[in-house]
Every structure is written in C-alpha cells, then in structure tokens.
PDB file of C-alpha atoms in Angstrom:
ATOM      1  CA  MET U   1     -55.472 -53.297 -15.660  1.00  0.00           C
ATOM      2  CA  LYS U   2     -53.064 -51.472 -13.320  1.00  0.00           C
ATOM      3  CA  TRP U   3     -52.147 -48.999 -16.032  1.00  0.00           C
ATOM      4  CA  LEU U   4     -55.849 -48.087 -16.506  1.00  0.00           C
ATOM      5  CA  ILE U   5     -56.233 -47.274 -12.782  1.00  0.00           C
ATOM      6  CA  ARG U   6     -53.034 -45.208 -12.835  1.00  0.00           C
ATOM      7  CA  LEU U   7     -54.176 -43.322 -15.948  1.00  0.00           C
ATOM      8  CA  LEU U   8     -57.583 -42.624 -14.408  1.00  0.00           C
ATOM      9  CA  ALA U   9     -56.047 -41.428 -11.083  1.00  0.00           C
ATOM     10  CA  THR U  10     -53.591 -39.183 -12.945  1.00  0.00           C
ATOM     11  CA  SER U  11     -56.405 -37.712 -15.059  1.00  0.00           C
ATOM     12  CA  ILE U  12     -58.574 -36.977 -12.012  1.00  0.00           C
ATOM     13  CA  LEU U  13     -55.624 -35.380 -10.204  1.00  0.00           C
ATOM     14  CA  THR U  14     -54.823 -33.249 -13.270  1.00  0.00           C
ATOM     15  CA  VAL U  15     -58.417 -32.031 -13.543  1.00  0.00           C
ATOM     16  CA  CYS U  16     -58.430 -31.103  -9.821  1.00  0.00           C
ATOM     17  CA  VAL U  17     -55.186 -29.118 -10.156  1.00  0.00           C
ATOM     18  CA  VAL U  18     -56.448 -27.273 -13.247  1.00  0.00           C
ATOM     19  CA  LEU U  19     -59.739 -26.365 -11.524  1.00  0.00           C
ATOM     20  CA  SER U  20     -58.019 -25.142  -8.375  1.00  0.00           C
ATOM     21  CA  ILE U  21     -55.605 -22.991 -10.391  1.00  0.00           C
ATOM     22  CA  SER U  22     -58.518 -21.467 -12.295  1.00  0.00           C
ATOM     23  CA  LEU U  23     -60.151 -20.451  -8.968  1.00  0.00           C
ATOM     24  CA  LEU U  24     -57.096 -18.554  -7.668  1.00  0.00           C
ATOM     25  CA  PRO U  25     -57.954 -15.184  -9.317  1.00  0.00           C
ATOM     26  CA  GLN U  26     -61.409 -15.244  -7.717  1.00  0.00           C
ATOM     27  CA  LEU U  27     -59.924 -15.999  -4.300  1.00  0.00           C
ATOM     28  CA  GLU U  28     -57.444 -13.175  -4.682  1.00  0.00           C
ATOM     29  CA  ASN U  29     -60.295 -10.664  -5.118  1.00  0.00           C
ATOM     30  CA  ASP U  30     -61.732 -11.772  -1.775  1.00  0.00           C
ATOM     31  CA  TRP U  31     -58.396 -10.999  -0.089  1.00  0.00           C
ATOM     32  CA  ASP U  32     -58.886  -7.219  -0.317  1.00  0.00           C
ATOM     33  CA  SER U  33     -59.885  -7.046   3.318  1.00  0.00           C
ATOM     34  CA  PRO U  34     -57.751  -4.891   5.637  1.00  0.00           C
ATOM     35  CA  VAL U  35     -56.324  -8.035   7.196  1.00  0.00           C
ATOM     36  CA  PHE U  36     -54.486  -8.909   4.003  1.00  0.00           C
ATOM     37  CA  SER U  37     -53.659  -5.449   2.682  1.00  0.00           C
ATOM     38  CA  LEU U  38     -50.382  -3.995   3.803  1.00  0.00           C
ATOM     39  CA  VAL U  39     -49.750  -0.270   3.902  1.00  0.00           C
ATOM     40  CA  ARG U  40     -46.226   0.383   2.832  1.00  0.00           C
ATOM     41  CA  ALA U  41     -44.742   3.177   4.889  1.00  0.00           C
ATOM     42  CA  GLU U  42     -42.338   5.163   2.759  1.00  0.00           C
ATOM     43  CA  PRO U  43     -40.452   8.389   3.415  1.00  0.00           C
ATOM     44  CA  LEU U  44     -42.728  11.409   3.035  1.00  0.00           C
ATOM     45  CA  THR U  45     -41.296  14.248   0.957  1.00  0.00           C
ATOM     46  CA  GLU U  46     -42.510  17.374  -0.787  1.00  0.00           C
ATOM     47  CA  LEU U  47     -42.842  15.232  -3.918  1.00  0.00           C
ATOM     48  CA  ASN U  48     -45.315  12.671  -2.542  1.00  0.00           C
ATOM     49  CA  VAL U  49     -47.139  14.609   0.189  1.00  0.00           C
ATOM     50  CA  VAL U  50     -50.023  15.395  -2.177  1.00  0.00           C
ATOM     51  CA  ASP U  51     -50.493  11.702  -2.979  1.00  0.00           C
ATOM     52  CA  VAL U  52     -50.588  10.802   0.710  1.00  0.00           C
ATOM     53  CA  MET U  53     -52.886  13.692   1.697  1.00  0.00           C
ATOM     54  CA  SER U  54     -55.320  12.850  -1.117  1.00  0.00           C
ATOM     55  CA  LYS U  55     -56.075   9.524   0.609  1.00  0.00           C
ATOM     56  CA  LEU U  56     -57.912  11.387   3.355  1.00  0.00           C
ATOM     57  CA  GLN U  57     -61.205  13.080   2.609  1.00  0.00           C
ATOM     58  CA  LEU U  58     -61.258  16.265   4.626  1.00  0.00           C
ATOM     59  CA  HIS U  59     -64.195  18.485   5.471  1.00  0.00           C
ATOM     60  CA  LEU U  60     -61.998  21.593   5.596  1.00  0.00           C
ATOM     61  CA  ARG U  61     -59.944  23.193   2.840  1.00  0.00           C
ATOM     62  CA  ILE U  62     -56.198  22.777   2.957  1.00  0.00           C
ATOM     63  CA  ARG U  63     -54.431  26.115   2.982  1.00  0.00           C
ATOM     64  CA  LYS U  64     -50.824  24.957   3.271  1.00  0.00           C
ATOM     65  CA  VAL U  65     -48.785  21.776   3.746  1.00  0.00           C
ATOM     66  CA  GLU U  66     -45.098  21.952   4.555  1.00  0.00           C
ATOM     67  CA  VAL U  67     -42.664  19.055   4.998  1.00  0.00           C
ATOM     68  CA  SER U  68     -39.493  19.861   6.893  1.00  0.00           C
ATOM     69  CA  HIS U  69     -37.200  17.025   7.990  1.00  0.00           C
ATOM     70  CA  ALA U  70     -39.362  14.843  10.270  1.00  0.00           C
ATOM     71  CA  ILE U  71     -42.141  17.434  10.769  1.00  0.00           C
ATOM     72  CA  VAL U  72     -45.234  18.084   8.672  1.00  0.00           C
ATOM     73  CA  SER U  73     -47.216  21.298   9.159  1.00  0.00           C
ATOM     74  CA  VAL U  74     -50.772  21.501   7.830  1.00  0.00           C
ATOM     75  CA  ASP U  75     -52.959  24.610   7.829  1.00  0.00           C
ATOM     76  CA  LEU U  76     -56.698  24.128   7.317  1.00  0.00           C
ATOM     77  CA  LEU U  77     -59.382  26.746   6.702  1.00  0.00           C
ATOM     78  CA  ALA U  78     -62.715  26.445   8.504  1.00  0.00           C
ATOM     79  CA  SER U  79     -65.686  27.898   6.672  1.00  0.00           C
ATOM     80  CA  PRO U  80     -68.631  29.556   8.445  1.00  0.00           C
ATOM     81  CA  SER U  81     -70.623  26.352   7.923  1.00  0.00           C
ATOM     82  CA  SER U  82     -67.951  24.070   9.401  1.00  0.00           C
ATOM     83  CA  ASP U  83     -69.240  21.713  12.049  1.00  0.00           C
ATOM     84  CA  ARG U  84     -67.332  21.249  15.314  1.00  0.00           C
ATOM     85  CA  LEU U  85     -67.174  17.441  14.963  1.00  0.00           C
ATOM     86  CA  GLN U  86     -65.976  17.678  11.353  1.00  0.00           C
ATOM     87  CA  VAL U  87     -63.156  20.011  12.372  1.00  0.00           C
ATOM     88  CA  LEU U  88     -62.098  17.695  15.190  1.00  0.00           C
ATOM     89  CA  LYS U  89     -62.198  14.626  12.908  1.00  0.00           C
ATOM     90  CA  ASP U  90     -59.963  16.380  10.386  1.00  0.00           C
ATOM     91  CA  VAL U  91     -57.509  17.361  13.127  1.00  0.00           C
ATOM     92  CA  SER U  92     -57.457  13.744  14.315  1.00  0.00           C
ATOM     93  CA  GLY U  93     -57.321  12.106  10.897  1.00  0.00           C
ATOM     94  CA  ILE U  94     -54.360  13.973   9.415  1.00  0.00           C
ATOM     95  CA  PRO U  95     -51.724  12.753  11.920  1.00  0.00           C
ATOM     96  CA  GLN U  96     -53.107   9.206  11.832  1.00  0.00           C
ATOM     97  CA  LEU U  97     -52.840   9.131   8.046  1.00  0.00           C
ATOM     98  CA  LEU U  98     -49.379  10.681   7.884  1.00  0.00           C
ATOM     99  CA  PHE U  99     -47.938   8.402  10.574  1.00  0.00           C
ATOM    100  CA  SER U 100     -49.388   5.270   8.995  1.00  0.00           C
ATOM    101  CA  HIS U 101     -48.220   6.123   5.447  1.00  0.00           C
ATOM    102  CA  SER U 102     -44.753   7.461   6.225  1.00  0.00           C
ATOM    103  CA  SER U 103     -41.605   6.157   7.827  1.00  0.00           C
ATOM    104  CA  ASN U 104     -39.773   9.421   8.405  1.00  0.00           C
ATOM    105  CA  ILE U 105     -42.394  11.698  10.022  1.00  0.00           C
ATOM    106  CA  ASN U 106     -42.281  11.950  13.817  1.00  0.00           C
ATOM    107  CA  GLN U 107     -44.364  15.084  14.399  1.00  0.00           C
ATOM    108  CA  VAL U 108     -47.446  16.554  12.729  1.00  0.00           C
ATOM    109  CA  LEU U 109     -48.594  20.097  13.424  1.00  0.00           C
ATOM    110  CA  VAL U 110     -52.165  20.939  12.437  1.00  0.00           C
ATOM    111  CA  ARG U 111     -53.647  24.421  12.640  1.00  0.00           C
ATOM    112  CA  VAL U 112     -57.243  25.310  11.878  1.00  0.00           C
ATOM    113  CA  LEU U 113     -57.753  28.906  10.831  1.00  0.00           C
ATOM    114  CA  ASP U 114     -61.032  30.781  10.674  1.00  0.00           C
ATOM    115  CA  GLY U 115     -61.699  31.296   6.971  1.00  0.00           C
ATOM    116  CA  SER U 116     -64.909  33.252   7.507  1.00  0.00           C
ATOM    117  CA  LYS U 117     -63.183  36.644   7.767  1.00  0.00           C
ATOM    118  CA  GLN U 118     -63.738  39.334   5.161  1.00  0.00           C
ATOM    119  CA  VAL U 119     -61.715  39.299   1.953  1.00  0.00           C
ATOM    120  CA  GLY U 120     -58.374  40.947   2.567  1.00  0.00           C
ATOM    121  CA  GLY U 121     -58.673  40.472   6.320  1.00  0.00           C
ATOM    122  CA  SER U 122     -56.350  38.206   8.235  1.00  0.00           C
ATOM    123  CA  THR U 123     -57.410  34.770   9.408  1.00  0.00           C
ATOM    124  CA  SER U 124     -57.391  33.951  13.089  1.00  0.00           C
ATOM    125  CA  LEU U 125     -56.308  30.717  14.735  1.00  0.00           C
ATOM    126  CA  LEU U 126     -59.099  28.501  16.063  1.00  0.00           C
ATOM    127  CA  ILE U 127     -57.301  25.354  17.145  1.00  0.00           C
ATOM    128  CA  ALA U 128     -53.786  23.909  17.016  1.00  0.00           C
ATOM    129  CA  ALA U 129     -52.643  20.316  17.463  1.00  0.00           C
ATOM    130  CA  ASP U 130     -49.172  18.868  17.972  1.00  0.00           C
ATOM    131  CA  ALA U 131     -49.165  15.103  17.354  1.00  0.00           C
ATOM    132  CA  ARG U 132     -46.140  12.907  18.053  1.00  0.00           C
ATOM    133  CA  ARG U 133     -45.574   9.461  16.579  1.00  0.00           C
ATOM    134  CA  GLU U 134     -44.648   7.919  19.921  1.00  0.00           C
ATOM    135  CA  LYS U 135     -48.017   9.007  21.426  1.00  0.00           C
ATOM    136  CA  MET U 136     -50.139   7.637  18.592  1.00  0.00           C
ATOM    137  CA  VAL U 137     -52.554   4.795  19.195  1.00  0.00           C
ATOM    138  CA  ARG U 138     -52.893   2.244  16.388  1.00  0.00           C
ATOM    139  CA  THR U 139     -56.702   2.186  16.380  1.00  0.00           C
ATOM    140  CA  ASP U 140     -58.811   4.424  14.206  1.00  0.00           C
ATOM    141  CA  TYR U 141     -60.701   6.008  17.109  1.00  0.00           C
ATOM    142  CA  ARG U 142     -62.226   8.835  15.097  1.00  0.00           C
ATOM    143  CA  LEU U 143     -64.604   6.423  13.352  1.00  0.00           C
ATOM    144  CA  GLU U 144     -65.937   5.151  16.680  1.00  0.00           C
ATOM    145  CA  THR U 145     -66.542   8.626  18.089  1.00  0.00           C
ATOM    146  CA  LYS U 146     -70.125   9.778  18.144  1.00  0.00           C
ATOM    147  CA  THR U 147     -69.997  13.234  19.724  1.00  0.00           C
ATOM    148  CA  ALA U 148     -67.770  16.274  19.497  1.00  0.00           C
ATOM    149  CA  GLU U 149     -67.133  16.121  23.245  1.00  0.00           C
ATOM    150  CA  GLU U 150     -65.766  12.569  22.998  1.00  0.00           C
ATOM    151  CA  MET U 151     -63.567  13.554  20.074  1.00  0.00           C
ATOM    152  CA  GLU U 152     -62.259  16.589  21.947  1.00  0.00           C
ATOM    153  CA  GLN U 153     -61.395  14.427  24.967  1.00  0.00           C
ATOM    154  CA  TYR U 154     -59.594  11.945  22.708  1.00  0.00           C
ATOM    155  CA  LEU U 155     -57.558  14.714  21.076  1.00  0.00           C
ATOM    156  CA  GLN U 156     -56.612  16.254  24.411  1.00  0.00           C
ATOM    157  CA  SER U 157     -55.445  12.895  25.729  1.00  0.00           C
ATOM    158  CA  HIS U 158     -53.329  11.986  22.672  1.00  0.00           C
ATOM    159  CA  TYR U 159     -52.162  15.328  21.238  1.00  0.00           C
ATOM    160  CA  ARG U 160     -50.974  18.633  22.596  1.00  0.00           C
ATOM    161  CA  MET U 161     -54.005  20.782  21.919  1.00  0.00           C
ATOM    162  CA  THR U 162     -54.557  24.533  21.997  1.00  0.00           C
ATOM    163  CA  PHE U 163     -58.110  25.836  21.843  1.00  0.00           C
ATOM    164  CA  THR U 164     -58.231  29.604  21.342  1.00  0.00           C
ATOM    165  CA  PRO U 165     -60.936  31.991  22.567  1.00  0.00           C
ATOM    166  CA  ASN U 166     -62.021  32.234  18.907  1.00  0.00           C
ATOM    167  CA  TRP U 167     -62.719  28.470  18.993  1.00  0.00           C
ATOM    168  CA  ARG U 168     -64.834  28.805  22.106  1.00  0.00           C
ATOM    169  CA  GLU U 169     -66.694  31.770  20.651  1.00  0.00           C
ATOM    170  CA  LYS U 170     -67.397  30.052  17.333  1.00  0.00           C
ATOM    171  CA  PHE U 171     -68.207  26.490  18.406  1.00  0.00           C
ATOM    172  CA  GLU U 172     -68.957  26.326  22.106  1.00  0.00           C
ATOM    173  CA  ALA U 173     -71.442  29.193  21.885  1.00  0.00           C
ATOM    174  CA  LYS U 174     -73.295  27.247  19.141  1.00  0.00           C
ATOM    175  CA  SER U 175     -73.344  24.020  21.132  1.00  0.00           C
ATOM    176  CA  SER U 176     -74.790  25.662  24.259  1.00  0.00           C
ATOM    177  CA  ASN U 177     -77.712  27.202  22.327  1.00  0.00           C
TER     178      ASN U 177
END
C-alpha cells in the first residue's frame, strides 16, 4: 500500500511541474514592463548612431548628426508649421535618449535651425542646447510637461540654453497673440 501512495504523490508532483513549466512562456510575455527591461548602454559611434537616434520619434527633421569622441552634435530643422512645445520636447528628448543608450557620451549639443527660409538662402539659428551627462536627471520629465513654458523652464534649469532673437520672433510673438 505504501508504494501506491508514493506512486500517486510522485505522479501529482510530476503533473504540477509539467504544468508550471508550460506556463513560463506566458509569464515571460508579461515581464515586458519597464521594470524588467534593461537598457544596455553601449559605446555610441558613427556606426550605430542611426540605430540609437531611430528610437526617438522627432517632430523636426534631422539635418546633421556628428559623433566626436564623447560629444554628439545634432542639427534639427524647424519647419514653418513647427510648434514651440514640439521643438522643446525634441531638444529635451535627444540628450535623454543618447545618455541612456550610450556609455561613452558625456555631452550632447543640439541646435535648431529655421528651415523656413527660401531655397538657396541660409538657415538661421533658433535655439541651442548644451546638455551634460552629470546634470541629467533620470526621470523622463518631458512626458509630464503640459505647457511650453514649463518645458522651457525645465530646459533652462538642466541644460545650457541659448534662445536667439529669431526664436523670440518666431515663437514668442505667436504665443502672445
């Protein structure tokens, strides 16, 4: 009689193990939350900068990206229909993305140029940002921001910002109307 109880207990235990192993793939799919996903920071080079930049959906067109030692320079073109908040979110998002996905970048320079000039004419600088890794905050503040004024205050407190008279003419004149 003891062997029958042992056989039954072993069979029940075997069935439980098989069922729990079959559920593992379904549990793994639920683990795609940001808590369990790790972003591997790797050295950023000219070879992989396009892959990293493609992870961020920008509102502005990218004119140029240059990687030089520990510095990345990004030039963006603002169209006549560009919104002030969209421009500021792009300026904020690029350094956050590059710092979180790279291990060798310590400074990100972002310039926004006015792309609304006539064909053949030169573009003028609207805004410039100098972001340093040591000044970065780990939170994704740009998603919490509701107004352009809040975003501008955030950028000025975390980056070295330069707003040109062209910026004021193009965006601050629109916001006061």
